[in-house]
Coordinates of C-alpha atoms and ligand atoms in Angstrom, one line a residue:
M1249 CA 28.9 184.6 24.8
H1250 CA 32.1 185.6 26.6
Q1251 CA 31.7 188.7 28.6
G1252 CA 34.8 190.9 27.9
Y1253 CA 36.2 190.9 24.5
P1254 CA 34.3 191.3 21.6
R1255 CA 36.4 194.1 20.6
M1256 CA 37.9 194.6 17.4
N1257 CA 37.1 194.9 13.6
K1258 CA 40.6 194.5 12.6
P1259 CA 43.0 191.7 11.9
L1260 CA 44.2 190.2 15.4
D1261 CA 48.0 191.0 16.2
I1262 CA 49.2 187.7 17.6
A1263 CA 52.7 187.2 18.8
I1264 CA 54.3 183.9 19.1
I1265 CA 56.6 183.1 22.3
G1266 CA 59.0 180.4 21.4
A1267 CA 60.4 179.6 17.9
G1268 CA 61.0 176.1 18.3
G1269 CA 60.1 173.1 16.7
I1270 CA 56.0 173.4 17.2
S1271 CA 56.0 177.2 16.4
R1272 CA 55.8 176.8 12.7
A1273 CA 52.8 174.1 13.3
H1274 CA 51.1 177.3 14.5
T1275 CA 52.5 180.0 12.0
H1276 CA 51.6 178.3 8.8
A1277 CA 48.1 178.8 9.5
F1278 CA 48.2 182.5 9.4
P1279 CA 48.2 182.9 5.8
F1280 CA 45.2 181.1 5.4
F1281 CA 43.3 183.8 7.5
R1282 CA 44.9 186.8 6.3
D1283 CA 41.8 189.3 6.9
R1284 CA 41.6 187.7 10.4
L1285 CA 45.4 187.5 11.7
V1286 CA 48.6 189.1 11.6
L1287 CA 51.7 187.5 13.0
S1288 CA 52.8 190.7 14.7
A1289 CA 55.9 189.6 16.7
V1290 CA 57.9 186.6 17.2
C1291 CA 60.1 186.1 20.8
D1292 CA 62.7 183.6 21.6
T1293 CA 65.7 184.0 24.1
H1294 CA 67.7 182.3 21.0
E1295 CA 67.5 185.2 18.8
T1296 CA 68.7 183.3 15.7
A1297 CA 65.6 181.1 16.1
A1298 CA 63.6 184.0 16.6
H1299 CA 65.0 185.8 13.3
A1300 CA 64.5 182.7 11.5
L1301 CA 61.0 182.1 12.3
A1302 CA 60.2 185.8 11.8
S1303 CA 61.8 185.9 8.1
E1304 CA 60.1 182.6 7.3
C1305 CA 56.6 184.1 8.1
G1306 CA 57.1 187.4 6.2
T1307 CA 59.1 190.8 6.2
G1308 CA 59.6 193.3 8.8
I1309 CA 58.0 191.3 11.6
P1310 CA 59.7 192.3 15.1
V1311 CA 61.6 190.1 16.8
F1312 CA 62.2 190.0 20.5
S1313 CA 64.6 188.0 22.9
D1314 CA 62.5 188.7 26.1
H1315 CA 58.7 188.6 26.2
R1316 CA 58.4 191.5 28.7
Q1317 CA 60.0 193.9 26.3
L1318 CA 57.7 192.7 23.8
L1319 CA 54.8 193.3 26.1
A1320 CA 56.1 196.7 26.7
Q1321 CA 56.8 197.6 23.0
I1322 CA 54.0 196.4 20.9
R1323 CA 51.4 194.7 23.5
P1324 CA 49.8 192.6 20.8
D1325 CA 46.1 191.7 21.3
A1326 CA 46.8 188.0 21.7
A1327 CA 49.9 185.6 22.0
I1328 CA 50.4 182.0 21.4
I1329 CA 52.9 180.3 24.0
T1330 CA 55.0 177.7 22.5
L1331 CA 57.7 177.3 25.4
P1332 CA 59.3 174.7 27.3
H1333 CA 56.5 173.6 30.0
F1334 CA 57.9 174.9 32.9
L1335 CA 57.6 178.5 31.3
H1336 CA 54.1 178.3 30.2
Y1337 CA 52.6 179.5 33.7
P1338 CA 54.9 182.6 34.3
V1339 CA 54.9 183.7 30.6
A1340 CA 51.1 183.3 30.4
R1341 CA 50.6 185.0 33.8
D1342 CA 52.5 187.9 32.4
F1343 CA 50.3 188.1 29.3
L1344 CA 47.4 187.8 31.4
D1345 CA 48.3 190.5 33.8
A1346 CA 49.2 192.7 31.1
G1347 CA 45.7 192.1 29.6
V1348 CA 46.5 189.9 26.5
P1349 CA 44.7 186.9 25.8
V1350 CA 46.8 183.5 25.4
L1351 CA 46.7 180.4 23.6
V1352 CA 48.9 178.1 25.5
E1353 CA 50.6 174.8 24.4
K1354 CA 49.7 171.5 26.0
P1355 CA 50.3 170.9 29.1
V1356 CA 48.9 174.3 29.5
T1357 CA 50.7 174.1 33.1
C1358 CA 52.9 171.9 35.1
T1359 CA 50.5 171.7 38.1
G1360 CA 46.6 171.9 38.6
A1361 CA 47.2 174.7 41.1
E1362 CA 48.9 176.8 38.4
L1363 CA 46.1 176.2 35.9
R1364 CA 43.5 177.3 38.6
E1365 CA 45.5 180.4 39.2
L1366 CA 45.7 181.3 35.5
D1367 CA 42.2 180.4 35.0
A1368 CA 41.4 182.8 37.8
I1369 CA 43.3 185.8 36.3
A1370 CA 41.8 185.3 33.0
K1371 CA 38.2 185.3 34.2
R1372 CA 38.7 188.1 36.5
K1373 CA 40.0 190.3 33.6
K1374 CA 37.5 188.8 31.0
L1375 CA 40.4 187.5 29.0
V1376 CA 40.5 184.2 26.9
L1377 CA 42.6 181.5 28.2
L1378 CA 42.6 178.7 25.9
A1379 CA 44.5 175.0 26.5
G1380 CA 46.2 174.1 23.2
Q1381 CA 45.0 170.6 23.1
M1382 CA 44.9 170.7 19.4
R1383 CA 44.1 167.2 19.2
R1384 CA 40.5 168.2 19.9
F1385 CA 40.6 170.1 16.6
N1386 CA 41.8 167.2 14.4
A1387 CA 39.2 166.6 11.6
A1388 CA 38.7 163.0 12.7
V1389 CA 38.5 163.9 16.4
R1390 CA 35.6 166.3 15.3
K1391 CA 33.7 164.0 13.2
V1392 CA 33.5 161.1 16.0
K1393 CA 32.5 163.9 18.7
A1394 CA 29.7 165.1 16.5
W1395 CA 28.9 161.3 15.7
R1396 CA 28.8 160.8 19.6
D1397 CA 27.1 164.1 20.4
A1398 CA 24.4 163.6 17.7
A1399 CA 23.2 160.6 18.8
P1400 CA 24.7 159.6 22.3
E1401 CA 23.3 156.0 22.5
N1402 CA 25.6 155.3 19.5
F1403 CA 28.4 154.9 21.6
G1404 CA 26.6 154.8 25.2
E1405 CA 28.4 155.1 28.1
L1406 CA 32.2 154.5 28.4
R1407 CA 33.3 151.3 30.0
S1408 CA 36.6 150.8 29.0
F1409 CA 39.6 152.1 27.2
D1410 CA 43.5 151.5 26.4
V1411 CA 46.1 154.0 25.4
V1412 CA 49.5 153.1 24.0
V1413 CA 52.2 155.7 23.3
Q1414 CA 55.5 155.0 21.9
V1415 CA 58.4 157.3 21.3
N1416 CA 62.0 157.2 20.5
I1417 CA 63.3 160.0 22.6
D1418 CA 66.7 160.1 20.9
A1419 CA 65.5 160.6 17.7
Y1420 CA 63.0 163.3 19.2
T1421 CA 65.9 165.2 21.0
G1422 CA 68.5 164.5 18.0
G1423 CA 70.4 162.6 20.9
K1424 CA 71.1 166.0 22.7
T1425 CA 71.2 164.9 26.5
G1426 CA 70.6 168.4 28.0
H1427 CA 67.2 169.0 26.3
W1428 CA 64.5 170.4 28.6
I1429 CA 62.2 167.9 27.6
L1430 CA 64.5 165.2 29.4
D1431 CA 64.3 167.2 32.9
G1432 CA 61.3 166.6 34.9
A1433 CA 61.9 170.2 36.6
K1434 CA 61.6 171.6 33.4
A1435 CA 59.1 169.4 31.5
G1436 CA 56.8 169.1 34.7
G1437 CA 57.0 165.1 34.1
G1438 CA 58.2 162.5 31.5
V1439 CA 56.7 160.6 28.7
I1440 CA 53.2 161.1 29.8
T1441 CA 53.3 164.8 30.7
S1442 CA 55.1 165.5 27.0
F1443 CA 53.4 162.8 24.7
G1444 CA 50.7 160.7 26.5
I1445 CA 48.6 163.9 27.6
H1446 CA 47.2 164.2 23.8
R1447 CA 45.3 160.9 24.2
V1448 CA 44.6 161.3 27.9
D1449 CA 42.8 164.6 26.9
L1450 CA 41.0 162.7 24.1
V1451 CA 39.7 160.0 26.4
R1452 CA 38.0 162.7 28.3
H1453 CA 36.9 164.6 25.1
L1454 CA 35.6 161.4 23.3
G1455 CA 34.9 159.1 26.2
G1456 CA 32.8 161.6 27.9
A1457 CA 34.0 161.2 31.6
D1458 CA 36.5 162.6 33.8
F1459 CA 39.5 161.0 35.4
A1460 CA 38.7 160.2 39.1
E1461 CA 41.5 157.8 40.4
V1462 CA 45.0 156.5 39.0
T1463 CA 47.5 153.9 40.0
A1464 CA 50.9 154.0 38.2
I1465 CA 54.2 152.4 38.1
G1466 CA 57.1 153.5 35.9
R1467 CA 60.8 153.8 35.4
F1468 CA 63.2 156.7 35.4
D1469 CA 65.8 155.9 33.0
A1470 CA 68.3 158.0 31.5
P1471 CA 68.6 160.2 29.5
F1472 CA 65.4 161.4 31.7
T1473 CA 66.5 163.1 34.8
N1474 CA 64.9 164.6 37.9
R1475 CA 62.1 162.2 38.3
A1476 CA 60.9 162.4 34.6
E1477 CA 59.3 158.9 34.0
S1478 CA 60.7 157.0 30.9
Q1479 CA 58.2 154.9 31.0
A1480 CA 54.9 154.3 32.7
S1481 CA 51.9 151.9 33.0
V1482 CA 48.8 153.4 34.5
L1483 CA 45.3 152.3 35.8
F1484 CA 42.5 154.5 35.8
R1485 CA 39.2 154.7 37.1
M1486 CA 36.8 157.3 35.7
S1487 CA 33.9 159.4 37.1
N1488 CA 31.3 157.4 35.8
G1489 CA 33.0 153.8 37.0
A1490 CA 34.8 153.1 33.6
T1491 CA 38.2 151.7 34.0
G1492 CA 41.1 152.0 31.5
T1493 CA 44.9 151.7 31.2
L1494 CA 47.8 153.6 29.7
H1495 CA 51.1 152.4 28.8
A1496 CA 53.8 154.7 27.6
N1497 CA 57.4 154.4 26.7
A1498 CA 59.7 156.9 25.5
L1499 CA 62.8 154.6 25.3
A1500 CA 61.6 152.7 22.2
P1501 CA 64.6 152.1 19.8
R1502 CA 63.9 152.3 16.0
T1503 CA 60.2 152.8 16.4
P1504 CA 58.2 155.8 14.5
F1505 CA 56.3 157.7 16.8
M1506 CA 53.1 155.9 17.5
D1507 CA 50.3 156.9 19.8
S1508 CA 46.7 155.0 19.8
F1509 CA 43.7 154.1 21.6
C1510 CA 40.7 152.1 22.0
L1511 CA 37.4 153.3 23.7
H1512 CA 34.7 150.9 24.5
G1513 CA 31.0 152.0 25.3
T1514 CA 28.1 150.2 25.9
H1515 CA 27.2 150.2 22.4
G1516 CA 29.8 151.6 20.4
T1517 CA 33.5 151.5 19.8
I1518 CA 36.0 154.2 18.8
L1519 CA 39.5 153.1 17.6
E1520 CA 42.6 154.5 16.4
V1521 CA 45.2 151.6 16.3
A1522 CA 47.4 151.3 13.2
G1523 CA 45.1 153.4 10.6
P1524 CA 42.7 156.1 10.8
M1525 CA 40.3 156.5 13.6
R1526 CA 37.3 154.5 12.9
Y1527 CA 33.9 154.0 15.2
A1528 CA 31.0 151.8 15.1
T1529 CA 27.9 151.3 17.1
T1530 CA 26.0 147.8 17.8
T1531 CA 22.7 150.1 17.5
G1532 CA 20.5 149.0 15.0
T1533 CA 22.8 146.3 13.9
I1534 CA 23.5 144.0 16.8
T1535 CA 26.8 141.9 16.1
K1536 CA 26.5 138.3 17.1
Q1537 CA 28.8 136.6 14.4
W1538 CA 32.5 136.8 14.7
G1539 CA 32.9 138.3 11.1
D1540 CA 30.1 141.1 11.8
Q1541 CA 32.9 142.8 14.2
H1542 CA 34.9 143.7 11.0
Q1543 CA 31.7 145.5 9.6
G1544 CA 30.2 148.7 10.1
F1545 CA 32.9 150.9 11.1
V1546 CA 33.1 154.4 9.7
E1547 CA 36.7 155.9 8.8
A1548 CA 37.0 159.5 10.4
T1549 CA 40.0 160.5 8.4
D1550 CA 41.9 163.5 8.9
S1551 CA 41.3 166.6 6.4
S1552 CA 44.1 167.2 3.6
D1553 CA 43.2 170.4 3.5
P1554 CA 45.9 172.3 5.3
K1555 CA 43.2 175.2 6.4
D1556 CA 41.4 172.4 8.3
D1557 CA 44.3 171.0 10.2
A1558 CA 44.1 170.9 13.8
F1559 CA 46.6 173.8 14.4
A1560 CA 44.7 175.9 12.0
Q1561 CA 41.3 175.3 13.3
Q1562 CA 42.7 175.8 17.0
L1563 CA 44.0 179.1 16.0
L1564 CA 40.7 180.3 14.4
A1565 CA 38.9 179.1 17.3
F1566 CA 41.5 181.2 19.4
A1567 CA 40.8 184.2 17.2
D1568 CA 37.0 183.9 17.2
A1569 CA 36.9 183.8 21.1
V1570 CA 39.1 186.9 21.4
Q1571 CA 37.9 188.9 18.7
F1572 CA 34.0 188.0 18.8
G1573 CA 33.7 186.5 22.1
R1574 CA 32.6 183.3 20.7
M1575 CA 34.3 181.0 23.2
P1576 CA 34.9 177.3 22.1
T1577 CA 32.6 174.8 23.4
F1578 CA 35.9 173.0 24.6
N1579 CA 39.4 173.7 25.1
T1580 CA 38.6 176.4 27.9
S1581 CA 41.2 176.7 30.9
E1582 CA 38.3 175.5 33.1
E1583 CA 37.5 172.6 30.9
N1584 CA 41.3 171.6 31.0
F1585 CA 41.4 171.3 34.8
N1586 CA 40.7 167.5 34.8
T1587 CA 43.5 166.7 32.3
V1588 CA 46.1 168.7 34.4
A1589 CA 44.9 167.4 37.5
C1590 CA 45.0 163.9 36.0
M1591 CA 48.8 164.4 35.2
D1592 CA 49.5 165.4 38.8
A1593 CA 47.7 162.4 40.3
I1594 CA 50.2 160.3 37.9
A1595 CA 53.0 162.1 39.2
E1596 CA 52.1 161.3 42.8
S1597 CA 51.3 157.6 42.0
L1598 CA 54.8 157.2 40.3
R1599 CA 56.2 159.0 43.4
T1600 CA 54.3 157.2 46.1
G1601 CA 53.2 153.9 44.4
G1602 CA 49.9 154.2 45.7
T1603 CA 46.3 154.8 44.1
V1604 CA 45.9 158.6 44.1
K1605 CA 42.5 160.6 43.5
V1606 CA 42.5 162.9 40.8
A1607 CA 41.7 166.4 42.6
K1608 CA 38.2 168.1 41.7
L1609 CA 39.7 171.4 40.9
K1610 CA 37.0 174.1 41.3
A1611 CA 37.5 177.4 39.4
V1612 CA 37.9 180.3 42.1
S1613 CA 34.8 182.1 42.0
E1614 CA 34.3 185.5 41.0
Ligands
NAD2573 N1 50.6 170.2 20.1 C1 51.4 169.1 19.8 O1 51.7 168.2 18.8 C2 53.1 169.4 20.0 C3 54.2 169.1 19.5 C4 55.4 169.4 19.8 C5 55.5 170.0 21.1 N2 54.5 170.9 21.5 C6 54.5 171.7 22.7 O2 54.9 172.8 22.2 C7 55.7 173.4 23.3 C8 57.4 173.7 22.8 O3 57.7 172.6 22.0 P1 58.8 172.6 20.9 O4 58.9 171.2 20.5 O5 58.6 173.4 20.1 O6 60.1 173.0 22.0 P2 61.2 173.5 21.5 O7 62.4 173.4 22.3 O8 61.8 173.2 19.9 O9 61.1 175.1 21.4 C9 61.2 175.8 22.5 C10 61.8 177.5 22.4 O10 61.4 178.1 23.4 C11 62.7 179.0 23.4 N3 62.7 179.4 24.8 C12 63.4 179.0 25.8 N4 62.9 180.0 27.0 C13 62.6 181.0 26.4 C14 62.0 182.2 27.2 N5 62.1 182.6 28.1 N6 61.4 183.1 26.4 C15 61.4 182.9 24.8 N7 61.8 181.6 24.4 C16 62.3 180.9 25.0 C17 63.7 178.2 23.1 O11 64.9 179.0 22.7 C18 62.9 177.4 21.9 O12 63.4 177.9 20.7 C19 55.8 172.5 24.3 O13 54.9 173.0 25.2 C20 55.5 171.2 23.8 O14 55.1 170.3 24.7 C21 53.1 170.6 21.3

């Protein structure tokens, strides 16, 4: 049980800060949990965007263009931060300083040092700070994780993995050259920080090992600016000695967004390549024949129930943590340390051309 909040027997008032593209993936879940959650305010510097989101979600939802005014005037029970990456840290900090728990979109911060600082504030003030790595809440991911946890020998120890990420960034930005996601100073990086981080984080979550060392090469082509990588190829060594690769390219013309991976353990495989996530083990059915390799896979399909989607489940986990002190077993800020530290290490390797150790971030002690 998280010490601090259990605090309320009323629906949780939640403000959303940032009314852009992804905000709706969060707000769509509120109506499913009316007895638990109320969207109590919307904030966006772009007032038209804030009003549009507020009116889509109900009537009379207060709108702000400055999160500090929102804090001063309505002080919600909790907030979801869906802003450009460089604003995650200062805005989350303002909320935590004001005693308000936060769920922060990925990447929670642009650096490990910032994440460690937010984590320390949250712990000192006994507030919930959750990492918005929502893929961990996908029904398919939950199913595969449950399979692994129920019988660890089915997968065994992670030995190798490969991740591929392809994005057509012009389609993503609608061709806007000034978009914040193209600017390394605002996005905190390029294609890996903005898109690859989902799979990087899942390698840890499903593979069961942390990132220890990276070696990266990349390109920094327009429309990306300020050292945001447009593509990168990364070699990884994990804390258990496993090795893996990632290739990410944001300049993939006429390519629908695609990210995929395969993880190989000593006994099992987890694949999500052109189709639903699948898993199989050799335990009990040793595969020796070529044709055996096509058999024995279980499909971990995503749920078609909108209440069961990753954003909705993530929101419910956040509410459970804030209202009842039931912290999720994953997605805490401290659990997220290694994912963000891995982003730091990739950026440094891209800068220096060398192999970089992933910092072992330690929580600031109480
Ligand atoms: N989990 C996912 O699958 C997923 C998908 C897309 C985006 N995201 C993440 O969500 C976050 C937002 O991405 P997006 O695509 O919605 O971006 P976006 O550019 O569409 O929206 C950001 C919004 O923030 C507003 N804004 C900027 N500065 C502000 C400030 N100081 N105060 C209040 N509002 C401000 C902008 O006006 C804009 O409306 C990012 O962290 C991104 O990585 C996650």
